[in-house]
Coordinates of C-alpha atoms and ligand atoms in Angstrom, one line a residue:
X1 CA 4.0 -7.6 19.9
X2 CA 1.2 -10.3 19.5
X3 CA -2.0 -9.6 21.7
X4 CA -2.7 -12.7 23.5
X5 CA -6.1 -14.3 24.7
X6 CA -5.6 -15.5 28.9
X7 CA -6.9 -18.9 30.3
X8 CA -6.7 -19.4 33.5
X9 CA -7.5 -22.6 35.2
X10 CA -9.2 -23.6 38.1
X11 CA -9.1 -27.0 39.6
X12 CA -11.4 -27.0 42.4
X13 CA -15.0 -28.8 41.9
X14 CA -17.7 -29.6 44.7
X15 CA -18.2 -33.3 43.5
X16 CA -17.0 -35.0 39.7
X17 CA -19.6 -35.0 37.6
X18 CA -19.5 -39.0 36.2
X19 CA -18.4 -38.2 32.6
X20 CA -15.8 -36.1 33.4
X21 CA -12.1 -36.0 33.2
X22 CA -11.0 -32.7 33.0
X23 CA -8.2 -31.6 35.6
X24 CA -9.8 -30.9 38.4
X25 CA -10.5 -32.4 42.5
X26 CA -13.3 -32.4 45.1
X27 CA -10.4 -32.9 48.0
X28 CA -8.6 -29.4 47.5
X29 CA -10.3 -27.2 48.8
X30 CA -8.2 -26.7 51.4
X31 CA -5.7 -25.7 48.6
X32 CA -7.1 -23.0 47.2
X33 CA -6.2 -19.8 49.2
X34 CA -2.6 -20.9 48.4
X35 CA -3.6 -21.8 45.0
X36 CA -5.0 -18.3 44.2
X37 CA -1.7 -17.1 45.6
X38 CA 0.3 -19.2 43.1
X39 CA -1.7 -18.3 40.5
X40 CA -1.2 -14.5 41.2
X41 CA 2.6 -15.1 41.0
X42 CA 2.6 -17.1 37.8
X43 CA 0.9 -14.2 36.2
X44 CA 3.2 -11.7 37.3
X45 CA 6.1 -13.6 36.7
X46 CA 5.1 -14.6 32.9
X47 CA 4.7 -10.8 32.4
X48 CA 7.9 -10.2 33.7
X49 CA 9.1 -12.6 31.5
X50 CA 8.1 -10.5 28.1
X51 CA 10.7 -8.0 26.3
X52 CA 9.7 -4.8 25.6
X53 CA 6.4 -4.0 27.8
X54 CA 3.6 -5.7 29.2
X55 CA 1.9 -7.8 26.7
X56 CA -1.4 -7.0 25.4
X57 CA -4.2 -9.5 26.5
X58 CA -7.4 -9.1 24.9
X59 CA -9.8 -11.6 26.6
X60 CA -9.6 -13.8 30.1
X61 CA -11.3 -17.0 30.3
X62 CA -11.6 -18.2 33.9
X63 CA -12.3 -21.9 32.6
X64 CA -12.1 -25.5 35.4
X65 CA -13.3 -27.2 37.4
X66 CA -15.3 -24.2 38.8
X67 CA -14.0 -21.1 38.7
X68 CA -17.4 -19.5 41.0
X69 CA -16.1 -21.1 44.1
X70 CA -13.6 -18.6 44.3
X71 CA -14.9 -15.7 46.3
X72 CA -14.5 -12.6 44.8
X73 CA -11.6 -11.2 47.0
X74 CA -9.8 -14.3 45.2
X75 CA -11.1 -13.4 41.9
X76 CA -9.9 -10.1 42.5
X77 CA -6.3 -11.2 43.8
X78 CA -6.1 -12.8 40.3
X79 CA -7.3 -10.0 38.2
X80 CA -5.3 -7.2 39.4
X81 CA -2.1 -8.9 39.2
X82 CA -3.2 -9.6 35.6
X83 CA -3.7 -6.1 35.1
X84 CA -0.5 -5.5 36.6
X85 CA 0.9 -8.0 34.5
X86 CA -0.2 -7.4 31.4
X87 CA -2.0 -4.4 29.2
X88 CA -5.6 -5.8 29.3
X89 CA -7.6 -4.4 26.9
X90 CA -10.1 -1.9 28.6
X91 CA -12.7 -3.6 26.2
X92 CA -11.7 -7.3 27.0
X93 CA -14.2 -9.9 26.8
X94 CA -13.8 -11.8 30.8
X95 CA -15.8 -15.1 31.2
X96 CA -16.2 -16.7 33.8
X97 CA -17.0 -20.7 34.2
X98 CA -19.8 -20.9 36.9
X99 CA -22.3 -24.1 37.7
X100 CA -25.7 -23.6 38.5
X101 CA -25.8 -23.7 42.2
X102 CA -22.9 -22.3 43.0
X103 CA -24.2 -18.6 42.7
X104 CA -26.6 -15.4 43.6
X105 CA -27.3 -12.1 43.0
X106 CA -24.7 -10.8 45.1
X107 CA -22.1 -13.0 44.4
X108 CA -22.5 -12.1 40.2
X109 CA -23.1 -8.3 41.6
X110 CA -19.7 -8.6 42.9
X111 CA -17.8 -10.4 40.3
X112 CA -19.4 -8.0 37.5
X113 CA -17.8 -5.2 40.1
X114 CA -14.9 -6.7 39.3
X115 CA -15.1 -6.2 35.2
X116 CA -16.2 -10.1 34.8
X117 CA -18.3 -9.6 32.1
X118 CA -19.2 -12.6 30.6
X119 CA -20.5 -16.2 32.2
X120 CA -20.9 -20.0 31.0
X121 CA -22.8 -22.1 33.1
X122 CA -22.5 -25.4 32.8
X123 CA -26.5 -26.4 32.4
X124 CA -26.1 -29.8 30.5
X125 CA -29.6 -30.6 30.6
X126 CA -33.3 -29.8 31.8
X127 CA -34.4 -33.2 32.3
X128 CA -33.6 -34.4 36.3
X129 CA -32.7 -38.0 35.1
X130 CA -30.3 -36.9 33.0
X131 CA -28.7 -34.4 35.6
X132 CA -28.6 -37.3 38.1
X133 CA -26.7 -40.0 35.1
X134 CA -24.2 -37.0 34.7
X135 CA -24.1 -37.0 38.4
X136 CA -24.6 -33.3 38.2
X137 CA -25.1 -31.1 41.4
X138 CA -28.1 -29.3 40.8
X139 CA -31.7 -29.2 39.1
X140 CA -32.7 -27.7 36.1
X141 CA -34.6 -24.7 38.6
X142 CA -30.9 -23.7 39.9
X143 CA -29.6 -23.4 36.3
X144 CA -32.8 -20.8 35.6
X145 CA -32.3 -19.2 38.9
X146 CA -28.9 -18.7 38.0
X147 CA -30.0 -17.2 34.6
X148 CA -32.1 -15.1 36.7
X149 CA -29.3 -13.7 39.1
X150 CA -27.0 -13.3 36.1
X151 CA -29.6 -10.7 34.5
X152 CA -30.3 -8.8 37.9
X153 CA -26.1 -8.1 38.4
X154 CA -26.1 -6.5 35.0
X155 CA -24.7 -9.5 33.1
X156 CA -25.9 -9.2 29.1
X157 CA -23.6 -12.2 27.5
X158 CA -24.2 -15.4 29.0
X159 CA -23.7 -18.7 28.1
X160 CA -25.0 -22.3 28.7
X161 CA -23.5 -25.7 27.6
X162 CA -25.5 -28.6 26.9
X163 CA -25.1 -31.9 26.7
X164 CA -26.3 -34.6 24.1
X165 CA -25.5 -38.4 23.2
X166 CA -26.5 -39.4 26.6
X167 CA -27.0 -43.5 27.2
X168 CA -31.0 -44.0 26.6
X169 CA -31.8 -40.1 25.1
X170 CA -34.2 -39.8 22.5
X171 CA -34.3 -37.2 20.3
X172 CA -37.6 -36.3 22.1
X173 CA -35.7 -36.2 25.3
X174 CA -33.0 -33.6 23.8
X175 CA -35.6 -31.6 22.2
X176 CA -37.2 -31.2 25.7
X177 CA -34.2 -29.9 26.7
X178 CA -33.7 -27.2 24.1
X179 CA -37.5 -26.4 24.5
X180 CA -37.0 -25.8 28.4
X181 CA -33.4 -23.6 27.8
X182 CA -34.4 -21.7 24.4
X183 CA -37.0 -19.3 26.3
X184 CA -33.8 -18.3 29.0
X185 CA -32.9 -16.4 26.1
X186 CA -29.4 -16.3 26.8
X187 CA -26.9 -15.3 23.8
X188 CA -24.6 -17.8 23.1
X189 CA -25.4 -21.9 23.7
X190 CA -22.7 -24.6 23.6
X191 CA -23.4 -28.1 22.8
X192 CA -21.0 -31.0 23.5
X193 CA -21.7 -34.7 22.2
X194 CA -21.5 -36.8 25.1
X195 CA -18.2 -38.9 24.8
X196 CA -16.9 -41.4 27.6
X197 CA -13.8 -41.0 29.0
X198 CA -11.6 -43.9 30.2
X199 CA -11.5 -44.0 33.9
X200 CA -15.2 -42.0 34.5
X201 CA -17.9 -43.8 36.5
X202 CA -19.7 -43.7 33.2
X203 CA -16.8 -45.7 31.4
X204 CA -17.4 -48.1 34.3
X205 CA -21.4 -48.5 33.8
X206 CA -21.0 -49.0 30.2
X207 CA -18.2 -51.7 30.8
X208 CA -20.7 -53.5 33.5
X209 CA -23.5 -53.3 31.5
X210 CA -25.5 -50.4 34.0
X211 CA -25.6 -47.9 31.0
X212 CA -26.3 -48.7 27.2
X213 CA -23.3 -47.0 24.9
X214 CA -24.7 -43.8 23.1
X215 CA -26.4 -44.3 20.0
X216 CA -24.4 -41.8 17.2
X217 CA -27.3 -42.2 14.8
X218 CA -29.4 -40.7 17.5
X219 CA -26.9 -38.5 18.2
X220 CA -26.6 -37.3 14.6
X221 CA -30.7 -36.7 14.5
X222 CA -30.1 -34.4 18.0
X223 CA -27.6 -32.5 16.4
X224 CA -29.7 -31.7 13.2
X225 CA -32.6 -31.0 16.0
X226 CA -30.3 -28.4 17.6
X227 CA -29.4 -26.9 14.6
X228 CA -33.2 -26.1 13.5
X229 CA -34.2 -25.0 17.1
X230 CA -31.3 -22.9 17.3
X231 CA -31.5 -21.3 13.9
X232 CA -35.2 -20.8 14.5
X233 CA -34.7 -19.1 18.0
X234 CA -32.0 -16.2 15.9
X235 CA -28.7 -18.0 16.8
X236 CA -26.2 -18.1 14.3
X237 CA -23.9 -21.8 13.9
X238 CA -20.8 -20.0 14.2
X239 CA -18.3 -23.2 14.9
X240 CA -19.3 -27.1 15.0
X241 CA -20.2 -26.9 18.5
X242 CA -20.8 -23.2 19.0
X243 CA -24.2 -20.5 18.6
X244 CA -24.4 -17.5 19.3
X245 CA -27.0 -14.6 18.3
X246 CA -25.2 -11.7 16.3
X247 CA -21.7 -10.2 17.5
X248 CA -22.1 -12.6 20.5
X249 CA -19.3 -15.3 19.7
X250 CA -16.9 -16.1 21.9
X251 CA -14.0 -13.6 21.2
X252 CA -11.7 -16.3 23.6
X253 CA -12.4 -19.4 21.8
X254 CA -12.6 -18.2 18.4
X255 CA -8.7 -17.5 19.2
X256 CA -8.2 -20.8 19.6
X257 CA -10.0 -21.8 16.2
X258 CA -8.0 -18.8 14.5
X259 CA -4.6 -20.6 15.9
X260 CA -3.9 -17.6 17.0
X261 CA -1.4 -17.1 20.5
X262 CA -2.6 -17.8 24.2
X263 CA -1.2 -18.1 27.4
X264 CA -2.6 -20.8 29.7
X265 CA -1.7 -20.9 33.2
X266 CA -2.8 -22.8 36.3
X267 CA -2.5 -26.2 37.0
X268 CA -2.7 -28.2 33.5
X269 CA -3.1 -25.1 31.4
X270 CA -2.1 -25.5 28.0
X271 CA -0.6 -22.2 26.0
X272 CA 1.0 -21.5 22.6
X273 CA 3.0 -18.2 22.4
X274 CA 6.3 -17.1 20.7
X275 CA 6.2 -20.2 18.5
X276 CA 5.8 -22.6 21.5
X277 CA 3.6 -25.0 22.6
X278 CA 3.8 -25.9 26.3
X279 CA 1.7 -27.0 29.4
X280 CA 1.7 -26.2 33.3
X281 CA 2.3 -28.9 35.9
X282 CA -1.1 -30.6 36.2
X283 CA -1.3 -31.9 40.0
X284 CA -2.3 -28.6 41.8
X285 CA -0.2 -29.3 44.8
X286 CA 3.0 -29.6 43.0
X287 CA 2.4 -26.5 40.8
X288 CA 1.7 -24.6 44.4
X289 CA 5.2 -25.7 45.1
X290 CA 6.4 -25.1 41.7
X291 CA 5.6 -20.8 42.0
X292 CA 6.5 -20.8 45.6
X293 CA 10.1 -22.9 44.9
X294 CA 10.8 -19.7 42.4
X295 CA 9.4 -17.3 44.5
X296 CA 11.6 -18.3 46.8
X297 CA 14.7 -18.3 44.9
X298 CA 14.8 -22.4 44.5
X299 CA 15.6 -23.5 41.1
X300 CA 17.1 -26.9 41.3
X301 CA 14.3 -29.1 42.0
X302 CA 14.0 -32.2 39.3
X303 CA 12.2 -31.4 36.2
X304 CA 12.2 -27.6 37.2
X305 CA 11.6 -25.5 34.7
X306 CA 13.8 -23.5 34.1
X307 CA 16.9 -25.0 35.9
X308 CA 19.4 -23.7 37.7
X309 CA 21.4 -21.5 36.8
X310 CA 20.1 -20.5 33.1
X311 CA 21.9 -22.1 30.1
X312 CA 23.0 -19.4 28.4
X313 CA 21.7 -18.8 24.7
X314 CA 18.7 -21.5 25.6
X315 CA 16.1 -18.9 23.2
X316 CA 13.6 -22.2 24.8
X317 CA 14.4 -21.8 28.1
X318 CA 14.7 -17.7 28.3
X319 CA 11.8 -16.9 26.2
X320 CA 8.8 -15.2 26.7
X321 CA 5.9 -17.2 28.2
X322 CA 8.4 -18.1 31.0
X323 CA 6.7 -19.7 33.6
X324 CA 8.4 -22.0 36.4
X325 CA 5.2 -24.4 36.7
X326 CA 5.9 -25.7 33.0
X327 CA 6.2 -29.2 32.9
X328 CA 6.6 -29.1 28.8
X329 CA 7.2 -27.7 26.3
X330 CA 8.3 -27.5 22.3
X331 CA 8.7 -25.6 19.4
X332 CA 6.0 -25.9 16.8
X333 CA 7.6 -26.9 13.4
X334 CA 6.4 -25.8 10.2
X335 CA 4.4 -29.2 9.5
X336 CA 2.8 -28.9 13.2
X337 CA 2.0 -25.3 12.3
X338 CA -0.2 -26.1 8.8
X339 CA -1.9 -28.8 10.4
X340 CA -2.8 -27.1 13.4
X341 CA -4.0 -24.1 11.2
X342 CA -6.3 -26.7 9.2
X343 CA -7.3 -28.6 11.6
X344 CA -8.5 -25.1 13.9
X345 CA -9.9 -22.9 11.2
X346 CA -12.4 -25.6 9.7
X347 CA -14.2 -25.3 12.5
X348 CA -15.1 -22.2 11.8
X349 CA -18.1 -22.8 9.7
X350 CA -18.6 -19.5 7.8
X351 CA -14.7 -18.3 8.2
X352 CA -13.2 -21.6 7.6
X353 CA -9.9 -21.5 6.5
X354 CA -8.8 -19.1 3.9
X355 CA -6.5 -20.4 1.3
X356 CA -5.2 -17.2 0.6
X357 CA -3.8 -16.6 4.5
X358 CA -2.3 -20.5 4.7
X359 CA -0.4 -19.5 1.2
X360 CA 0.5 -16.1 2.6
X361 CA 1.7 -17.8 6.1
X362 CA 3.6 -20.8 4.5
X363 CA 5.1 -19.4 1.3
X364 CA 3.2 -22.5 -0.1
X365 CA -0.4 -23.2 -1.3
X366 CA -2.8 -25.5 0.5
X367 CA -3.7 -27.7 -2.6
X368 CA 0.1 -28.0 -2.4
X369 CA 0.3 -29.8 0.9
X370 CA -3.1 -31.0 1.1
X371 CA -4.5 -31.5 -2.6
X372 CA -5.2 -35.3 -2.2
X373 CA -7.0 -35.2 0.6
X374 CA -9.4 -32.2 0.2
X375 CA -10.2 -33.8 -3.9
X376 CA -10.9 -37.1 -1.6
X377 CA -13.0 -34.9 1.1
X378 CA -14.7 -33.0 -1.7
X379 CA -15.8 -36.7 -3.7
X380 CA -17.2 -37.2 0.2
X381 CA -18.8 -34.3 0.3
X382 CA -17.1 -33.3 3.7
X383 CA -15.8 -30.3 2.3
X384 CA -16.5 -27.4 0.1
X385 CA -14.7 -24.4 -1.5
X386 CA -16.2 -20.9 -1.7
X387 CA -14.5 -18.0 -3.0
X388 CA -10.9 -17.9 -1.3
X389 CA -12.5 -20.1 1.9
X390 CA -12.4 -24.0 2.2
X391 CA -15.5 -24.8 4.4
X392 CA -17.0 -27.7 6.1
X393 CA -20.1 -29.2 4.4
X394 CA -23.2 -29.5 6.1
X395 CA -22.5 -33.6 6.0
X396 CA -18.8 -32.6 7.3
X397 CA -20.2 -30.8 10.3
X398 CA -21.2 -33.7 12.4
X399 CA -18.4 -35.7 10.7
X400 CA -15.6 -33.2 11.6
X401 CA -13.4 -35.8 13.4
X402 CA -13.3 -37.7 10.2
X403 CA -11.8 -34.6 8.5
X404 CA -9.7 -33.4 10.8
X405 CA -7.3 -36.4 11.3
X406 CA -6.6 -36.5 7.3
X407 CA -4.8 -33.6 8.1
X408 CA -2.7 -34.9 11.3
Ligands
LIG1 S1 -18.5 -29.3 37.2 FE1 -17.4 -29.5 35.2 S2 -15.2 -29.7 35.8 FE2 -16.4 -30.1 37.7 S3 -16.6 -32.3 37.8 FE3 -18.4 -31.5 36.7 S4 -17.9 -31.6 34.5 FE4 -16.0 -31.8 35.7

């Protein structure tokens, strides 16, 4: 049986950040006892679901929203019924999402307690101008108190994400920022180019002319500025966005860039297990009612998945991950399946995608399927072959977007 890597999603936040449009509410809070409830049952009941023994999970990702405005009685409510649920690997890598702000010492004490050992904080930036355009809660001294308080509850793999791209930042600007997070010393740093969403305040000031749109020539020369600060500072450029100093990459994400199986669940949570792709209900009230429906022995609501009474010989609808809160699902075909592998494992920047595995998998060779467009990617210098691997260039790296949807 596959061993799987386990997102669970939080949707709870104290106020939206202005870029952001991740699944998530500032109104809820009054949801989230019941939510933490639901959650519990969806885990037991996909782990019921398996044939043949609890499946093997390997890593947790507690990923929003915020995760660290659960308390840790709630954090714990989830993680034992995962254990119960599932054979967690006595070894697993647990992260946990957590904003500056929204922690101490005894909070991250507790949590550790609890066999979290791993956190991402979402930093974004030294600079306070910046933290107020992203209309972030805190100050650059929370995020370093928060470092702080990590280190002091035991916590030795930490990471920060940072954001670049922003309307009006200079390179100078950025490298302010990198100069002010490099000495936290932390062992893994995650950098996002700044990308506005439709429907964000910031979509709004660009449209009425408050904000300038992000200049991707700047952008490009704060990448490359990363890149040198981080490489000088020990970190290893593991995956387009991703560092991380030796044996510190992110065993849950580098699951997703292998294409290999995860279960997502929580409100929104996407998963891909037993040849299926599928995703949970995203408003967090009607997934509440979703687990508590089944719990409750209520299976003929519209759109409920499954429906009443089970169709017999449905392989989609009895399989293994079966969760009521899905709101869809299919099967990945075999087209879906080599594209997904390309477009995953190229971001891998050392592993990239080995053509030897993709033959292997698909009974067919990559310059088979794909021969045009890597010769035309090569000419472009986007991509490069070494040994059995097929690599991004150093050009392709900041042009990945332009690579991967040749191979949509
Ligand atoms: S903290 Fe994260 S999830 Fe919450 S609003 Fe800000 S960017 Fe979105």
């Amino acid at each position: 049986m596959d061993a799987y890597a386990l997102y669970l999603h939080i949707p709870f936040c104290r106020q939206r950040c202005s870029y952001c449009d991740f699944n998530t509410y500032t109104t809820l809070s009054d949801l989230q006892a019941a939510y933490v409830a639901a959650l519990a049952a969806e885990i037991r009941q996909v782990g019921a679901s398996a044939v043949g023994g609890r499946p093997a999970v390997h890593t947790i990702f507690f990923g929003g929203g915020t995760p660290s405005l659960l308390t840790p009685a709630q954090l714990a409510t989830i993680l034992s019924a995962a254990h119960a649920a599932f054979a967690v690997d006595p070894a697993a890598e647990i992260t946990l999402e957590a904003n500056p702000g929204t922690v101490d010492v005894a909070y991250l004490t507790a949590i550790r307690a609890l066999g979290v050992n791993r956190l991402s904080f979402g930093v974004q930036s030294a600079l306070p101008g910046e933290l107020a355009l992203l209309g972030r809660a805190h100050d650059f001294a929370a995020a370093v108190a928060a470092v702080e308080a990590a280190r002091a509850a035991g916590f030795d793999n930490l990471n920060l994400d940072l954001i670049y791209g922003l309307p009006g930042q200079s390179v100078a600007d950025w490298q302010r920022t990198l100069d002010a997070v490099l000495p936290l010393n932390v062992e893994h740093i995650s950098l996002y180019c700044l990308t506005i969403e439709p429907g964000t305040p910031m979509q709004r000031w660009l449209h009425n002319g408050t904000i300038l749109a992000p200049d991707a020539d700047t952008a490009a020369d704060q990448y490359e500025a990363a890149g040198r600060a981080l490489a000088a500072a020990g970190f290893q450029h593991y995956e387009i966005s991703n560092w991380a100093r030796p044996g510190r990459e992110c065993r849950h994400n580098l699951v997703y860039w292998r294409n290999e199986p995860y279960l997502g669940l929580g409100a929104g949570a996407h998963g891909s297990a037993g040849g299926y792709r599928y995703h949970v209900v995203r408003q967090p009230r009607a997934y509440v009612k979703r687990i508590r429906n089944y719990e409750l022995g209520i299976r003929n609501e519209a759109g409920a998945f499954p429906p009443a009474p089970l169709p017999p010989r449905s392989p989609a609808l009895n399989a293994f991950p079966l969760s009521p809160a899905v709101a869809d699902y299919h099967r990945v075909g075999r087209d879906e399946a080599m594209s997904d592998t390309a477009i995953t494992q190229l971001r891998l920047l050392d592993e990239g995608l080995s053509l030897g595995a993709f033959a292997g998998r698909f009974g067919q060779s990559f310059d088979e399927v794909y021969g045009d467009t890597v010769s035309q990617l090569q000419t472009w210098e986007l991509l490069q072959r070494r040994g059995d691997r097929l690599l991004l260039t150093e050009k392709g790296r900041f042009l990945s977007n332009q690579v991967f949807y040749r191979f949509v």
